[in-house]
Amino acid sequence: MPYRVGAKGSYGCSGYPALKVGTNEVMGCHDTRAQAAAQIYAINRSEGKIGKAMNEIKEGDFVMGATTEGLIHGMVEHIMTEGGVLGTPGTRYALESMPPENPAMSVRVYKEEDGGWEPTAYSIGMMYADAEKIDIEEHNMDAEETMKSYHSDNEDEDKWDNIRKECWVGYEQQGMKEKNGRMVPNCVPVKKSDDIDKAKKPNYDEMIKPRRGGSTPANPRLYARIQREAKDKFDVYPSAVANGWVVQEYKRRGGTYKSDGIEAEKREFSTASRERMAEAGTAMPDGSFPIANANDLRNAIQSVGRAKNYEAAKRHIIRRARALGMTDMLPEDWRNSTKKGGDWAGSVFDLNPFVK
């Protein structure tokens, strides 16, 4: 049975309802039209109405799929096979990874320009189950055709009540246009600008400054209860929209997250070994941030935001990177304090697994 997006504030929703045509059964309520469309896309995929059977997706593959920002196209940069939460916990963009069946993925957003596809500066979370593998060289996206299944069949509703409709990532709206008696957004590819080309590189130092929490719920019983509620609340679960609701609802009820990185670090080093490393200068005086190899250095960079003394920990990490000859692993802002010049050649996932 087809689905449609209802008018804002209708059918008991304060935002936009995703409705089943014919019965007007509410499948979910959403803050934006794009989110409602994303749920409909996920439902249609689960019912086999969109695309062919999904092939195995791996990092480096091009995909299209539903996200919290609507339908996007892009390349898979990271598949969170280890579980946990992708993104900053407690935000609308956080996705709970559910490996092996439905892990969360970080996808580099691509936009269509001059007959081809170009990467943007943005990444976004997408659930494996919401993604469809595509051939980016042969894939063509018609803005009107892609979005037409998400219009309601109520002409007045489309023409007036939902006059403001957002375009998906990589496209921008330039006014409205009429098609078949309906007002639809005139979505065109975002064009490159000098401002974007000349934009400075991300400040990785700011990205890894102190933040609270990790990726594992500190109250697993509460989290599990909210997951069960989500299964009843949403027609498709897990999905990008449903997982975002779970994370926000868990935070609203007082849920917090453990610091997985620090706990893993403590499991790897005994008290005695920390003391020895502190005496040798390969760990801080209190035994924290022991760094003997590249893996230790990477772990230290990822968890420095939770250090008791951030600046002291940062100096220690830089000092150990110099000693190991691995200053190329440091964030660019840090490396500028160790040598002049040089371009950052690492991956953003080497610094912080929650960066988008």
PDB file of C-alpha atoms in Angstrom, residues 79-335:
ATOM      1  CA  ILE A  79      30.901   0.877   8.935  1.00  0.00           C
ATOM      2  CA  MET A  80      30.529   0.681  12.711  1.00  0.00           C
ATOM      3  CA  THR A  81      30.857  -3.095  13.075  1.00  0.00           C
ATOM      4  CA  GLU A  82      31.890  -2.765  16.711  1.00  0.00           C
ATOM      5  CA  GLY A  83      28.488  -1.512  17.881  1.00  0.00           C
ATOM      6  CA  GLY A  84      27.858   1.567  20.027  1.00  0.00           C
ATOM      7  CA  VAL A  85      26.540   4.941  18.874  1.00  0.00           C
ATOM      8  CA  LEU A  86      27.670   6.758  15.726  1.00  0.00           C
ATOM      9  CA  GLY A  87      27.647  10.506  16.266  1.00  0.00           C
ATOM     10  CA  THR A  88      27.465  12.602  19.404  1.00  0.00           C
ATOM     11  CA  PRO A  89      25.194  10.820  21.916  1.00  0.00           C
ATOM     12  CA  GLY A  90      22.020  12.722  22.717  1.00  0.00           C
ATOM     13  CA  THR A  91      21.777  14.579  19.408  1.00  0.00           C
ATOM     14  CA  ARG A  92      19.244  14.001  16.624  1.00  0.00           C
ATOM     15  CA  TYR A  93      22.035  12.767  14.361  1.00  0.00           C
ATOM     16  CA  ALA A  94      23.193   9.966  16.683  1.00  0.00           C
ATOM     17  CA  LEU A  95      22.563   6.444  15.361  1.00  0.00           C
ATOM     18  CA  GLU A  96      22.746   3.233  17.354  1.00  0.00           C
ATOM     19  CA  SER A  97      24.819   0.647  15.516  1.00  0.00           C
ATOM     20  CA  MET A  98      23.288  -2.844  15.532  1.00  0.00           C
ATOM     21  CA  PRO A  99      25.849  -5.215  14.040  1.00  0.00           C
ATOM     22  CA  PRO A 100      25.990  -7.581  12.330  1.00  0.00           C
ATOM     23  CA  GLU A 101      22.536  -7.188  10.723  1.00  0.00           C
ATOM     24  CA  ASN A 102      22.200  -3.402  10.776  1.00  0.00           C
ATOM     25  CA  PRO A 103      25.350  -1.445  11.659  1.00  0.00           C
ATOM     26  CA  ALA A 104      25.474   2.339  11.467  1.00  0.00           C
ATOM     27  CA  MET A 105      27.574   3.800   8.650  1.00  0.00           C
ATOM     28  CA  SER A 106      29.260   7.145   8.059  1.00  0.00           C
ATOM     29  CA  VAL A 107      28.631   8.242   4.473  1.00  0.00           C
ATOM     30  CA  ARG A 108      30.458  10.998   2.601  1.00  0.00           C
ATOM     31  CA  VAL A 109      27.759  13.050   0.886  1.00  0.00           C
ATOM     32  CA  TYR A 110      28.078  13.407  -2.899  1.00  0.00           C
ATOM     33  CA  LYS A 111      26.292  15.929  -5.103  1.00  0.00           C
ATOM     34  CA  GLU A 112      25.469  15.777  -8.804  1.00  0.00           C
ATOM     35  CA  GLU A 113      27.179  18.452 -10.872  1.00  0.00           C
ATOM     36  CA  ASP A 114      27.848  18.846 -14.603  1.00  0.00           C
ATOM     37  CA  GLY A 115      26.673  15.326 -15.345  1.00  0.00           C
ATOM     38  CA  GLY A 116      28.895  13.740 -12.692  1.00  0.00           C
ATOM     39  CA  TRP A 117      29.073  13.230  -8.938  1.00  0.00           C
ATOM     40  CA  GLU A 118      31.402  15.205  -6.680  1.00  0.00           C
ATOM     41  CA  PRO A 119      32.172  14.688  -2.961  1.00  0.00           C
ATOM     42  CA  THR A 120      31.190  17.427  -0.524  1.00  0.00           C
ATOM     43  CA  ALA A 121      32.782  18.460   2.759  1.00  0.00           C
ATOM     44  CA  TYR A 122      30.035  16.703   4.698  1.00  0.00           C
ATOM     45  CA  SER A 123      29.444  13.206   6.086  1.00  0.00           C
ATOM     46  CA  ILE A 124      26.211  11.882   7.596  1.00  0.00           C
ATOM     47  CA  GLY A 125      25.048   8.784   9.436  1.00  0.00           C
ATOM     48  CA  MET A 126      23.043   6.118   7.620  1.00  0.00           C
ATOM     49  CA  MET A 127      21.787   2.718   8.744  1.00  0.00           C
ATOM     50  CA  TYR A 128      22.909  -0.303   6.706  1.00  0.00           C
ATOM     51  CA  ALA A 129      19.302  -1.437   6.271  1.00  0.00           C
ATOM     52  CA  ASP A 130      18.326   1.966   4.840  1.00  0.00           C
ATOM     53  CA  ALA A 131      21.081   1.931   2.198  1.00  0.00           C
ATOM     54  CA  GLU A 132      21.061   0.659  -1.375  1.00  0.00           C
ATOM     55  CA  LYS A 133      24.299   0.027  -3.251  1.00  0.00           C
ATOM     56  CA  ILE A 134      24.566   1.978  -6.525  1.00  0.00           C
ATOM     57  CA  ASP A 135      26.934   2.443  -9.458  1.00  0.00           C
ATOM     58  CA  ILE A 136      27.848   6.101  -9.114  1.00  0.00           C
ATOM     59  CA  GLU A 137      29.152   6.299 -12.703  1.00  0.00           C
ATOM     60  CA  GLU A 138      25.802   5.268 -14.190  1.00  0.00           C
ATOM     61  CA  HIS A 139      23.485   6.647 -11.513  1.00  0.00           C
ATOM     62  CA  ASN A 140      21.317   9.602 -12.510  1.00  0.00           C
ATOM     63  CA  MET A 141      19.029  11.458 -10.146  1.00  0.00           C
ATOM     64  CA  ASP A 142      16.057  13.480 -11.319  1.00  0.00           C
ATOM     65  CA  ALA A 143      15.031  15.704  -8.432  1.00  0.00           C
ATOM     66  CA  GLU A 144      11.356  15.600  -9.317  1.00  0.00           C
ATOM     67  CA  GLU A 145      11.213  11.839  -9.884  1.00  0.00           C
ATOM     68  CA  THR A 146      13.109  11.098  -6.674  1.00  0.00           C
ATOM     69  CA  MET A 147      10.799  13.166  -4.514  1.00  0.00           C
ATOM     70  CA  LYS A 148       7.436  12.680  -6.202  1.00  0.00           C
ATOM     71  CA  SER A 149       6.573   9.552  -4.195  1.00  0.00           C
ATOM     72  CA  TYR A 150       6.756  11.641  -1.040  1.00  0.00           C
ATOM     73  CA  HIS A 151       4.059  14.152  -2.010  1.00  0.00           C
ATOM     74  CA  SER A 152       0.626  13.563  -0.573  1.00  0.00           C
ATOM     75  CA  ASP A 153      -2.248  12.980  -2.977  1.00  0.00           C
ATOM     76  CA  ASN A 154      -4.092  15.954  -1.546  1.00  0.00           C
ATOM     77  CA  GLU A 155      -3.425  18.754  -4.056  1.00  0.00           C
ATOM     78  CA  ASP A 156      -4.432  21.524  -1.703  1.00  0.00           C
ATOM     79  CA  GLU A 157      -2.254  20.045   1.016  1.00  0.00           C
ATOM     80  CA  ASP A 158       0.770  19.959  -1.260  1.00  0.00           C
ATOM     81  CA  LYS A 159       0.082  23.309  -2.843  1.00  0.00           C
ATOM     82  CA  TRP A 160      -0.583  25.388   0.253  1.00  0.00           C
ATOM     83  CA  ASP A 161      -0.164  23.664   3.623  1.00  0.00           C
ATOM     84  CA  ASN A 162       3.300  22.344   2.852  1.00  0.00           C
ATOM     85  CA  ILE A 163       4.476  25.262   0.766  1.00  0.00           C
ATOM     86  CA  ARG A 164       7.917  25.107   2.425  1.00  0.00           C
ATOM     87  CA  LYS A 165       9.678  21.903   1.370  1.00  0.00           C
ATOM     88  CA  GLU A 166      13.356  21.283   1.895  1.00  0.00           C
ATOM     89  CA  CYS A 167      15.739  19.739  -0.627  1.00  0.00           C
ATOM     90  CA  TRP A 168      17.986  16.853   0.311  1.00  0.00           C
ATOM     91  CA  VAL A 169      21.679  17.140   1.136  1.00  0.00           C
ATOM     92  CA  GLY A 170      23.760  18.401  -1.795  1.00  0.00           C
ATOM     93  CA  TYR A 171      20.857  20.356  -3.311  1.00  0.00           C
ATOM     94  CA  GLU A 172      19.416  23.763  -2.600  1.00  0.00           C
ATOM     95  CA  GLN A 173      15.967  25.179  -3.215  1.00  0.00           C
ATOM     96  CA  GLN A 174      15.659  28.088  -5.615  1.00  0.00           C
ATOM     97  CA  GLY A 175      12.028  29.017  -5.323  1.00  0.00           C
ATOM     98  CA  MET A 176       9.004  26.857  -6.130  1.00  0.00           C
ATOM     99  CA  LYS A 177       7.601  25.620  -9.419  1.00  0.00           C
ATOM    100  CA  GLU A 178       4.298  24.102 -10.479  1.00  0.00           C
ATOM    101  CA  LYS A 179       4.083  20.575 -11.775  1.00  0.00           C
ATOM    102  CA  ASN A 180       0.849  18.726 -12.514  1.00  0.00           C
ATOM    103  CA  GLY A 181      -1.104  21.301 -10.538  1.00  0.00           C
ATOM    104  CA  ARG A 182       1.168  21.088  -7.506  1.00  0.00           C
ATOM    105  CA  MET A 183       3.740  23.471  -6.108  1.00  0.00           C
ATOM    106  CA  VAL A 184       7.018  21.585  -5.738  1.00  0.00           C
ATOM    107  CA  PRO A 185      10.476  22.811  -4.708  1.00  0.00           C
ATOM    108  CA  ASN A 186      12.834  23.775  -7.496  1.00  0.00           C
ATOM    109  CA  CYS A 187      15.846  21.751  -6.306  1.00  0.00           C
ATOM    110  CA  VAL A 188      19.140  22.351  -8.089  1.00  0.00           C
ATOM    111  CA  PRO A 189      22.651  21.042  -7.308  1.00  0.00           C
ATOM    112  CA  VAL A 190      24.622  23.207  -4.926  1.00  0.00           C
ATOM    113  CA  LYS A 191      27.281  24.947  -6.993  1.00  0.00           C
ATOM    114  CA  LYS A 192      30.885  25.248  -5.937  1.00  0.00           C
ATOM    115  CA  SER A 193      31.812  28.656  -4.618  1.00  0.00           C
ATOM    116  CA  ASP A 194      35.047  30.429  -3.873  1.00  0.00           C
ATOM    117  CA  ASP A 195      34.062  30.504  -0.222  1.00  0.00           C
ATOM    118  CA  ILE A 196      33.878  26.712  -0.079  1.00  0.00           C
ATOM    119  CA  ASP A 197      37.079  26.210  -2.095  1.00  0.00           C
ATOM    120  CA  LYS A 198      38.964  28.617   0.141  1.00  0.00           C
ATOM    121  CA  ALA A 199      37.462  27.422   3.411  1.00  0.00           C
ATOM    122  CA  LYS A 200      40.072  26.597   6.014  1.00  0.00           C
ATOM    123  CA  LYS A 201      40.653  23.006   7.029  1.00  0.00           C
ATOM    124  CA  PRO A 202      38.713  21.692  10.036  1.00  0.00           C
ATOM    125  CA  ASN A 203      40.168  22.565  13.435  1.00  0.00           C
ATOM    126  CA  TYR A 204      40.863  19.067  14.731  1.00  0.00           C
ATOM    127  CA  ASP A 205      42.091  20.527  18.024  1.00  0.00           C
ATOM    128  CA  GLU A 206      38.567  21.782  18.720  1.00  0.00           C
ATOM    129  CA  MET A 207      36.996  18.503  17.627  1.00  0.00           C
ATOM    130  CA  ILE A 208      38.775  16.498  20.326  1.00  0.00           C
ATOM    131  CA  LYS A 209      38.633  18.966  23.206  1.00  0.00           C
ATOM    132  CA  PRO A 210      36.931  17.728  26.379  1.00  0.00           C
ATOM    133  CA  ARG A 211      33.488  16.222  25.953  1.00  0.00           C
ATOM    134  CA  ARG A 212      31.439  14.040  28.247  1.00  0.00           C
ATOM    135  CA  GLY A 213      30.343  10.493  27.754  1.00  0.00           C
ATOM    136  CA  GLY A 214      31.205   7.639  25.435  1.00  0.00           C
ATOM    137  CA  SER A 215      29.254   5.257  23.265  1.00  0.00           C
ATOM    138  CA  THR A 216      27.914   2.630  25.700  1.00  0.00           C
ATOM    139  CA  PRO A 217      24.722   3.364  27.704  1.00  0.00           C
ATOM    140  CA  ALA A 218      25.452   3.553  31.437  1.00  0.00           C
ATOM    141  CA  ASN A 219      21.908   2.337  32.172  1.00  0.00           C
ATOM    142  CA  PRO A 220      21.398  -0.650  29.846  1.00  0.00           C
ATOM    143  CA  ARG A 221      18.007  -1.546  31.368  1.00  0.00           C
ATOM    144  CA  LEU A 222      16.558   1.884  30.622  1.00  0.00           C
ATOM    145  CA  TYR A 223      18.074   1.825  27.139  1.00  0.00           C
ATOM    146  CA  ALA A 224      16.616  -1.630  26.429  1.00  0.00           C
ATOM    147  CA  ARG A 225      13.179  -0.499  27.633  1.00  0.00           C
ATOM    148  CA  ILE A 226      13.258   2.510  25.303  1.00  0.00           C
ATOM    149  CA  GLN A 227      14.298   0.225  22.437  1.00  0.00           C
ATOM    150  CA  ARG A 228      11.225  -1.925  23.066  1.00  0.00           C
ATOM    151  CA  GLU A 229       9.054   1.192  23.040  1.00  0.00           C
ATOM    152  CA  ALA A 230      10.600   2.215  19.717  1.00  0.00           C
ATOM    153  CA  LYS A 231       9.643  -1.130  18.179  1.00  0.00           C
ATOM    154  CA  ASP A 232       6.008  -0.421  19.083  1.00  0.00           C
ATOM    155  CA  LYS A 233       6.158   3.254  18.108  1.00  0.00           C
ATOM    156  CA  PHE A 234       7.752   2.917  14.658  1.00  0.00           C
ATOM    157  CA  ASP A 235       6.611   0.740  11.786  1.00  0.00           C
ATOM    158  CA  VAL A 236      10.242   0.204  10.738  1.00  0.00           C
ATOM    159  CA  TYR A 237      12.817  -0.446  13.446  1.00  0.00           C
ATOM    160  CA  PRO A 238      15.731  -0.110  13.454  1.00  0.00           C
ATOM    161  CA  SER A 239      15.950   2.850  11.086  1.00  0.00           C
ATOM    162  CA  ALA A 240      17.686   6.226  11.068  1.00  0.00           C
ATOM    163  CA  VAL A 241      14.594   8.018  12.388  1.00  0.00           C
ATOM    164  CA  ALA A 242      13.769   5.403  15.033  1.00  0.00           C
ATOM    165  CA  ASN A 243      17.351   5.159  16.270  1.00  0.00           C
ATOM    166  CA  GLY A 244      17.572   8.933  16.577  1.00  0.00           C
ATOM    167  CA  TRP A 245      14.414   8.888  18.698  1.00  0.00           C
ATOM    168  CA  VAL A 246      15.877   6.170  20.963  1.00  0.00           C
ATOM    169  CA  VAL A 247      19.031   8.189  21.644  1.00  0.00           C
ATOM    170  CA  GLN A 248      17.116  11.406  22.354  1.00  0.00           C
ATOM    171  CA  GLU A 249      14.526   9.676  24.556  1.00  0.00           C
ATOM    172  CA  TYR A 250      17.269   7.925  26.551  1.00  0.00           C
ATOM    173  CA  LYS A 251      18.943  11.268  27.221  1.00  0.00           C
ATOM    174  CA  ARG A 252      15.597  12.908  28.099  1.00  0.00           C
ATOM    175  CA  ARG A 253      15.037  10.281  30.801  1.00  0.00           C
ATOM    176  CA  GLY A 254      18.396  10.969  32.374  1.00  0.00           C
ATOM    177  CA  GLY A 255      20.453   8.317  30.593  1.00  0.00           C
ATOM    178  CA  THR A 256      24.203   8.805  30.254  1.00  0.00           C
ATOM    179  CA  TYR A 257      27.025   7.027  28.439  1.00  0.00           C
ATOM    180  CA  LYS A 258      30.171   5.274  29.628  1.00  0.00           C
ATOM    181  CA  SER A 259      33.610   6.337  28.469  1.00  0.00           C
ATOM    182  CA  ASP A 260      34.504   3.246  26.485  1.00  0.00           C
ATOM    183  CA  GLY A 261      37.872   4.513  25.340  1.00  0.00           C
ATOM    184  CA  ILE A 262      39.182   5.070  28.865  1.00  0.00           C
ATOM    185  CA  GLU A 263      37.862   1.769  30.194  1.00  0.00           C
ATOM    186  CA  ALA A 264      39.476  -0.112  27.321  1.00  0.00           C
ATOM    187  CA  GLU A 265      42.723   1.727  28.036  1.00  0.00           C
ATOM    188  CA  LYS A 266      42.623   0.649  31.688  1.00  0.00           C
ATOM    189  CA  ARG A 267      42.043  -2.977  30.744  1.00  0.00           C
ATOM    190  CA  GLU A 268      45.122  -3.023  28.539  1.00  0.00           C
ATOM    191  CA  PHE A 269      47.634  -1.801  31.140  1.00  0.00           C
ATOM    192  CA  SER A 270      48.152  -3.081  34.690  1.00  0.00           C
ATOM    193  CA  THR A 271      48.918  -0.743  37.567  1.00  0.00           C
ATOM    194  CA  ALA A 272      52.488  -2.006  37.697  1.00  0.00           C
ATOM    195  CA  SER A 273      53.087  -1.435  33.995  1.00  0.00           C
ATOM    196  CA  ARG A 274      51.632   2.064  34.239  1.00  0.00           C
ATOM    197  CA  GLU A 275      53.982   2.877  37.111  1.00  0.00           C
ATOM    198  CA  ARG A 276      56.970   1.617  35.126  1.00  0.00           C
ATOM    199  CA  MET A 277      55.913   3.592  32.069  1.00  0.00           C
ATOM    200  CA  ALA A 278      55.390   6.722  34.171  1.00  0.00           C
ATOM    201  CA  GLU A 279      58.938   6.382  35.547  1.00  0.00           C
ATOM    202  CA  ALA A 280      60.257   5.937  32.017  1.00  0.00           C
ATOM    203  CA  GLY A 281      58.312   8.959  30.781  1.00  0.00           C
ATOM    204  CA  THR A 282      56.194   6.961  28.336  1.00  0.00           C
ATOM    205  CA  ALA A 283      53.092   7.610  30.468  1.00  0.00           C
ATOM    206  CA  MET A 284      51.985  10.648  32.448  1.00  0.00           C
ATOM    207  CA  PRO A 285      53.053  10.856  36.124  1.00  0.00           C
ATOM    208  CA  ASP A 286      49.757   9.340  37.292  1.00  0.00           C
ATOM    209  CA  GLY A 287      50.111   6.435  34.836  1.00  0.00           C
ATOM    210  CA  SER A 288      47.494   7.705  32.399  1.00  0.00           C
ATOM    211  CA  PHE A 289      48.001   7.881  28.632  1.00  0.00           C
ATOM    212  CA  PRO A 290      50.687   5.175  28.319  1.00  0.00           C
ATOM    213  CA  ILE A 291      52.126   5.409  24.802  1.00  0.00           C
ATOM    214  CA  ALA A 292      54.563   2.784  23.552  1.00  0.00           C
ATOM    215  CA  ASN A 293      53.481   2.331  19.925  1.00  0.00           C
ATOM    216  CA  ALA A 294      51.267   3.677  17.139  1.00  0.00           C
ATOM    217  CA  ASN A 295      48.118   2.025  18.495  1.00  0.00           C
ATOM    218  CA  ASP A 296      48.686   3.569  21.941  1.00  0.00           C
ATOM    219  CA  LEU A 297      49.241   6.955  20.300  1.00  0.00           C
ATOM    220  CA  ARG A 298      45.995   6.681  18.336  1.00  0.00           C
ATOM    221  CA  ASN A 299      44.047   5.681  21.476  1.00  0.00           C
ATOM    222  CA  ALA A 300      45.541   8.595  23.403  1.00  0.00           C
ATOM    223  CA  ILE A 301      44.518  11.108  20.722  1.00  0.00           C
ATOM    224  CA  GLN A 302      40.974   9.727  20.700  1.00  0.00           C
ATOM    225  CA  SER A 303      40.576   9.896  24.497  1.00  0.00           C
ATOM    226  CA  VAL A 304      42.481  13.114  25.284  1.00  0.00           C
ATOM    227  CA  GLY A 305      39.188  14.998  25.516  1.00  0.00           C
ATOM    228  CA  ARG A 306      38.457  13.182  28.779  1.00  0.00           C
ATOM    229  CA  ALA A 307      41.817  13.936  30.406  1.00  0.00           C
ATOM    230  CA  LYS A 308      41.807  15.613  33.829  1.00  0.00           C
ATOM    231  CA  ASN A 309      44.393  18.095  32.555  1.00  0.00           C
ATOM    232  CA  TYR A 310      43.843  18.502  28.830  1.00  0.00           C
ATOM    233  CA  GLU A 311      46.861  20.718  28.079  1.00  0.00           C
ATOM    234  CA  ALA A 312      49.252  18.488  30.046  1.00  0.00           C
ATOM    235  CA  ALA A 313      47.930  15.399  28.274  1.00  0.00           C
ATOM    236  CA  LYS A 314      48.252  17.135  24.915  1.00  0.00           C
ATOM    237  CA  ARG A 315      51.904  18.062  25.615  1.00  0.00           C
ATOM    238  CA  HIS A 316      52.622  14.492  26.702  1.00  0.00           C
ATOM    239  CA  ILE A 317      51.081  13.033  23.527  1.00  0.00           C
ATOM    240  CA  ILE A 318      53.067  15.419  21.314  1.00  0.00           C
ATOM    241  CA  ARG A 319      56.265  14.549  23.187  1.00  0.00           C
ATOM    242  CA  ARG A 320      55.684  10.808  22.741  1.00  0.00           C
ATOM    243  CA  ALA A 321      54.802  11.260  19.054  1.00  0.00           C
ATOM    244  CA  ARG A 322      58.156  12.996  18.536  1.00  0.00           C
ATOM    245  CA  ALA A 323      60.002  10.225  20.361  1.00  0.00           C
ATOM    246  CA  LEU A 324      58.304   7.567  18.235  1.00  0.00           C
ATOM    247  CA  GLY A 325      58.789   9.525  15.008  1.00  0.00           C
ATOM    248  CA  MET A 326      55.029   9.531  14.456  1.00  0.00           C
ATOM    249  CA  THR A 327      54.156  13.219  14.469  1.00  0.00           C
ATOM    250  CA  ASP A 328      52.284  12.638  11.206  1.00  0.00           C
ATOM    251  CA  MET A 329      49.553  10.952  13.296  1.00  0.00           C
ATOM    252  CA  LEU A 330      48.907  14.142  15.266  1.00  0.00           C
ATOM    253  CA  PRO A 331      46.060  16.549  14.442  1.00  0.00           C
ATOM    254  CA  GLU A 332      47.209  19.331  12.134  1.00  0.00           C
ATOM    255  CA  ASP A 333      46.947  22.061  14.764  1.00  0.00           C
ATOM    256  CA  TRP A 334      49.171  20.012  17.034  1.00  0.00           C
ATOM    257  CA  ARG A 335      51.682  19.240  14.290  1.00  0.00           C
TER     258      ARG A 335
END
